PDB file of C-alpha atoms in Angstrom:
ATOM      1  CA  MET A 747      71.375 130.162  71.834  1.00 93.00           C
ATOM      2  CA  LEU A 748      69.168 133.728  72.147  1.00 95.00           C
ATOM      3  CA  VAL A 749      65.169 133.156  70.966  1.00 95.00           C
ATOM      4  CA  ASP A 750      64.117 135.803  68.852  1.00 95.00           C
ATOM      5  CA  ALA A 751      66.812 138.738  69.851  1.00 94.00           C
ATOM      6  CA  TYR A 752      65.224 141.471  68.941  1.00 92.00           C
ATOM      7  CA  THR A 753      64.465 145.337  69.960  1.00 88.00           C
ATOM      8  CA  SER A 754      66.420 144.719  73.730  1.00 87.00           C
ATOM      9  CA  GLY A 755      67.679 141.144  72.996  1.00 89.00           C
ATOM     10  CA  GLN A 756      69.579 142.564  69.911  1.00 90.00           C
ATOM     11  CA  TYR A 757      72.575 143.833  73.020  1.00 92.00           C
ATOM     12  CA  LEU A 758      73.252 140.496  74.250  1.00 93.00           C
ATOM     13  CA  PRO A 759      75.677 138.831  71.639  1.00 94.00           C
ATOM     14  CA  PRO A 760      78.020 141.648  71.674  1.00 94.00           C
ATOM     15  CA  GLU A 761      78.073 141.166  76.494  1.00 93.00           C
ATOM     16  CA  PHE A 762      77.855 136.688  74.833  1.00 93.00           C
ATOM     17  CA  ALA A 763      80.839 137.358  72.957  1.00 93.00           C
ATOM     18  CA  ALA A 764      83.083 139.482  75.321  1.00 96.00           C
ATOM     19  CA  LEU A 765      82.725 136.354  77.791  1.00 94.00           C
ATOM     20  CA  GLY A 766      84.161 134.477  74.743  1.00 94.00           C
ATOM     21  CA  ALA A 767      80.529 132.998  73.436  1.00 93.00           C
ATOM     22  CA  GLU A 768      79.107 131.843  70.412  1.00 92.00           C
ATOM     23  CA  LEU A 769      75.720 132.676  69.481  1.00 95.00           C
ATOM     24  CA  VAL A 770      73.208 130.692  67.201  1.00 97.00           C
ATOM     25  CA  HIS A 771      70.132 132.912  67.289  1.00 96.00           C
ATOM     26  CA  VAL A 772      66.116 130.185  66.532  1.00 97.00           C
ATOM     27  CA  GLN A 773      63.868 132.682  65.071  1.00 96.00           C
ATOM     28  CA  SER A 774      60.499 131.660  66.232  1.00 95.00           C
ATOM     29  CA  THR A 775      58.422 132.597  63.286  1.00 93.00           C
ATOM     30  CA  ALA A 776      58.730 131.383  58.988  1.00 92.00           C
ATOM     31  CA  GLU A 777      59.042 135.181  58.730  1.00 92.00           C
ATOM     32  CA  LEU A 778      61.243 138.751  60.930  1.00 89.00           C
ATOM     33  CA  MET A 779      58.373 139.834  62.516  1.00 88.00           C
ATOM     34  CA  PRO A 780      57.533 143.340  61.275  1.00 88.00           C
ATOM     35  CA  SER A 781      56.837 145.059  64.063  1.00 89.00           C
ATOM     36  CA  MET A 782      60.096 145.030  65.392  1.00 89.00           C
ATOM     37  CA  PRO A 783      62.970 145.531  64.331  1.00 88.00           C
ATOM     38  CA  ALA A 784      65.062 142.788  62.655  1.00 89.00           C
ATOM     39  CA  PRO A 785      68.194 141.434  64.612  1.00 91.00           C
ATOM     40  CA  ASP A 786      71.657 142.016  63.128  1.00 93.00           C
ATOM     41  CA  LEU A 787      71.942 138.230  62.225  1.00 94.00           C
ATOM     42  CA  SER A 788      75.897 138.714  61.571  1.00 95.00           C
ATOM     43  CA  VAL A 789      77.032 138.371  64.278  1.00 95.00           C
ATOM     44  CA  TYR A 790      75.478 134.985  65.034  1.00 96.00           C
ATOM     45  CA  ARG A 791      77.445 131.511  64.644  1.00 96.00           C
ATOM     46  CA  GLU A 792      74.146 130.696  62.757  1.00 97.00           C
ATOM     47  CA  ASN A 793      70.385 132.021  62.595  1.00 97.00           C
ATOM     48  CA  ILE A 794      67.770 128.616  62.427  1.00 97.00           C
ATOM     49  CA  VAL A 795      64.218 128.692  61.439  1.00 97.00           C
ATOM     50  CA  HIS A 796      61.598 127.340  63.889  1.00 97.00           C
ATOM     51  CA  GLU A 797      59.984 124.827  62.236  1.00 96.00           C
ATOM     52  CA  ASP A 798      59.159 122.181  65.102  1.00 95.00           C
ATOM     53  CA  LEU A 799      60.825 121.036  68.145  1.00 94.00           C
ATOM     54  CA  VAL A 800      61.906 117.889  66.843  1.00 95.00           C
ATOM     55  CA  LYS A 801      63.284 119.354  63.098  1.00 97.00           C
ATOM     56  CA  THR A 802      65.152 122.401  65.690  1.00 97.00           C
ATOM     57  CA  VAL A 803      66.769 120.685  68.465  1.00 95.00           C
ATOM     58  CA  ALA A 804      68.147 118.138  65.791  1.00 96.00           C
ATOM     59  CA  GLN A 805      70.066 120.950  64.033  1.00 97.00           C
ATOM     60  CA  LEU A 806      71.405 123.693  67.464  1.00 95.00           C
ATOM     61  CA  ALA A 807      72.472 119.303  68.696  1.00 94.00           C
ATOM     62  CA  PRO A 808      76.066 119.566  66.536  1.00 95.00           C
ATOM     63  CA  TYR A 809      76.810 123.283  68.969  1.00 94.00           C
ATOM     64  CA  ARG A 810      76.106 121.709  72.275  1.00 90.00           C
ATOM     65  CA  PRO A 811      73.713 124.590  73.496  1.00 90.00           C
ATOM     66  CA  VAL A 812      74.401 124.732  77.047  1.00 87.00           C
ATOM     67  CA  CYS A 813      71.919 128.389  77.533  1.00 88.00           C
ATOM     68  CA  VAL A 814      69.796 128.956  76.208  1.00 91.00           C
ATOM     69  CA  MET A 815      67.080 132.734  76.396  1.00 92.00           C
ATOM     70  CA  ALA A 816      64.494 134.114  74.573  1.00 92.00           C
ATOM     71  CA  GLY A 817      65.797 137.661  73.603  1.00 91.00           C
ATOM     72  CA  GLN A 818      61.862 139.035  73.169  1.00 89.00           C
ATOM     73  CA  GLU A 819      59.149 138.278  74.959  1.00 88.00           C
ATOM     74  CA  PRO A 820      57.709 136.752  71.592  1.00 89.00           C
ATOM     75  CA  GLY A 821      59.999 133.780  72.526  1.00 92.00           C
ATOM     76  CA  VAL A 822      60.157 133.040  75.442  1.00 91.00           C
ATOM     77  CA  LEU A 823      57.744 129.764  75.068  1.00 91.00           C
ATOM     78  CA  LEU A 824      60.143 128.301  72.746  1.00 94.00           C
ATOM     79  CA  ALA A 825      63.044 129.120  74.214  1.00 92.00           C
ATOM     80  CA  ASP A 826      61.332 127.152  76.970  1.00 89.00           C
ATOM     81  CA  GLU A 827      60.557 124.188  75.216  1.00 91.00           C
ATOM     82  CA  LEU A 828      64.504 124.227  74.081  1.00 93.00           C
ATOM     83  CA  ALA A 829      66.129 124.619  77.222  1.00 89.00           C
ATOM     84  CA  GLY A 830      64.322 121.295  78.040  1.00 86.00           C
ATOM     85  CA  SER A 831      66.218 119.218  75.081  1.00 86.00           C
ATOM     86  CA  TRP A 832      69.493 119.874  76.787  1.00 78.00           C
ATOM     87  CA  ALA A 833      69.649 120.422  80.873  1.00 71.00           C
ATOM     88  CA  CYS A 834      69.991 124.015  80.484  1.00 73.00           C
ATOM     89  CA  PRO A 835      68.330 126.445  83.128  1.00 67.00           C
ATOM     90  CA  ARG A 836      64.036 126.285  82.414  1.00 63.00           C
ATOM     91  CA  THR A 837      62.501 129.374  83.082  1.00 57.00           C
ATOM     92  CA  ARG A 838      60.511 129.204  86.460  1.00 58.00           C
ATOM     93  CA  ARG A 839      57.119 130.576  86.258  1.00 54.00           C
ATOM     94  CA  ARG A 840      53.910 132.052  88.525  1.00 49.00           C
ATOM     95  CA  CYS A 841      50.994 130.539  87.325  1.00 44.00           C
ATOM     96  CA  PRO A 842      48.491 133.696  87.455  1.00 50.00           C
ATOM     97  CA  ARG A 843      45.676 131.602  87.894  1.00 46.00           C
ATOM     98  CA  HIS A 844      46.521 130.151  91.228  1.00 41.00           C
ATOM     99  CA  GLY A 845      49.045 130.843  92.186  1.00 48.00           C
ATOM    100  CA  ALA A 846      51.336 128.630  91.680  1.00 43.00           C
ATOM    101  CA  THR A 847      54.772 127.703  90.513  1.00 46.00           C
ATOM    102  CA  SER A 848      56.440 125.503  88.232  1.00 44.00           C
ATOM    103  CA  THR A 849      59.091 124.285  85.989  1.00 47.00           C
ATOM    104  CA  ARG A 850      58.674 123.271  82.990  1.00 46.00           C
TER     105      ARG A 850
END
């Protein structure tokens, strides 16, 4: 699944399609972000508008996600939270204040 596949994130669906993967798009905000070109939602099996984590996870469950990626910076935190709901690889982050690396 891709979260907020705006701008450069729009280049990811064809690459996944070439590998035979089907994608679901998760929109982190109720409305598409007007400051960025809207993603082409026709290339996804579904577009899910995030309201709360429990509801979004339930809506995604039938697709049995194996990978979660942020398509653009605004989707990074939600992508990480969603990845934690399944046995998906997670983002390793470096905390700038402490220099520590953590997996959330």
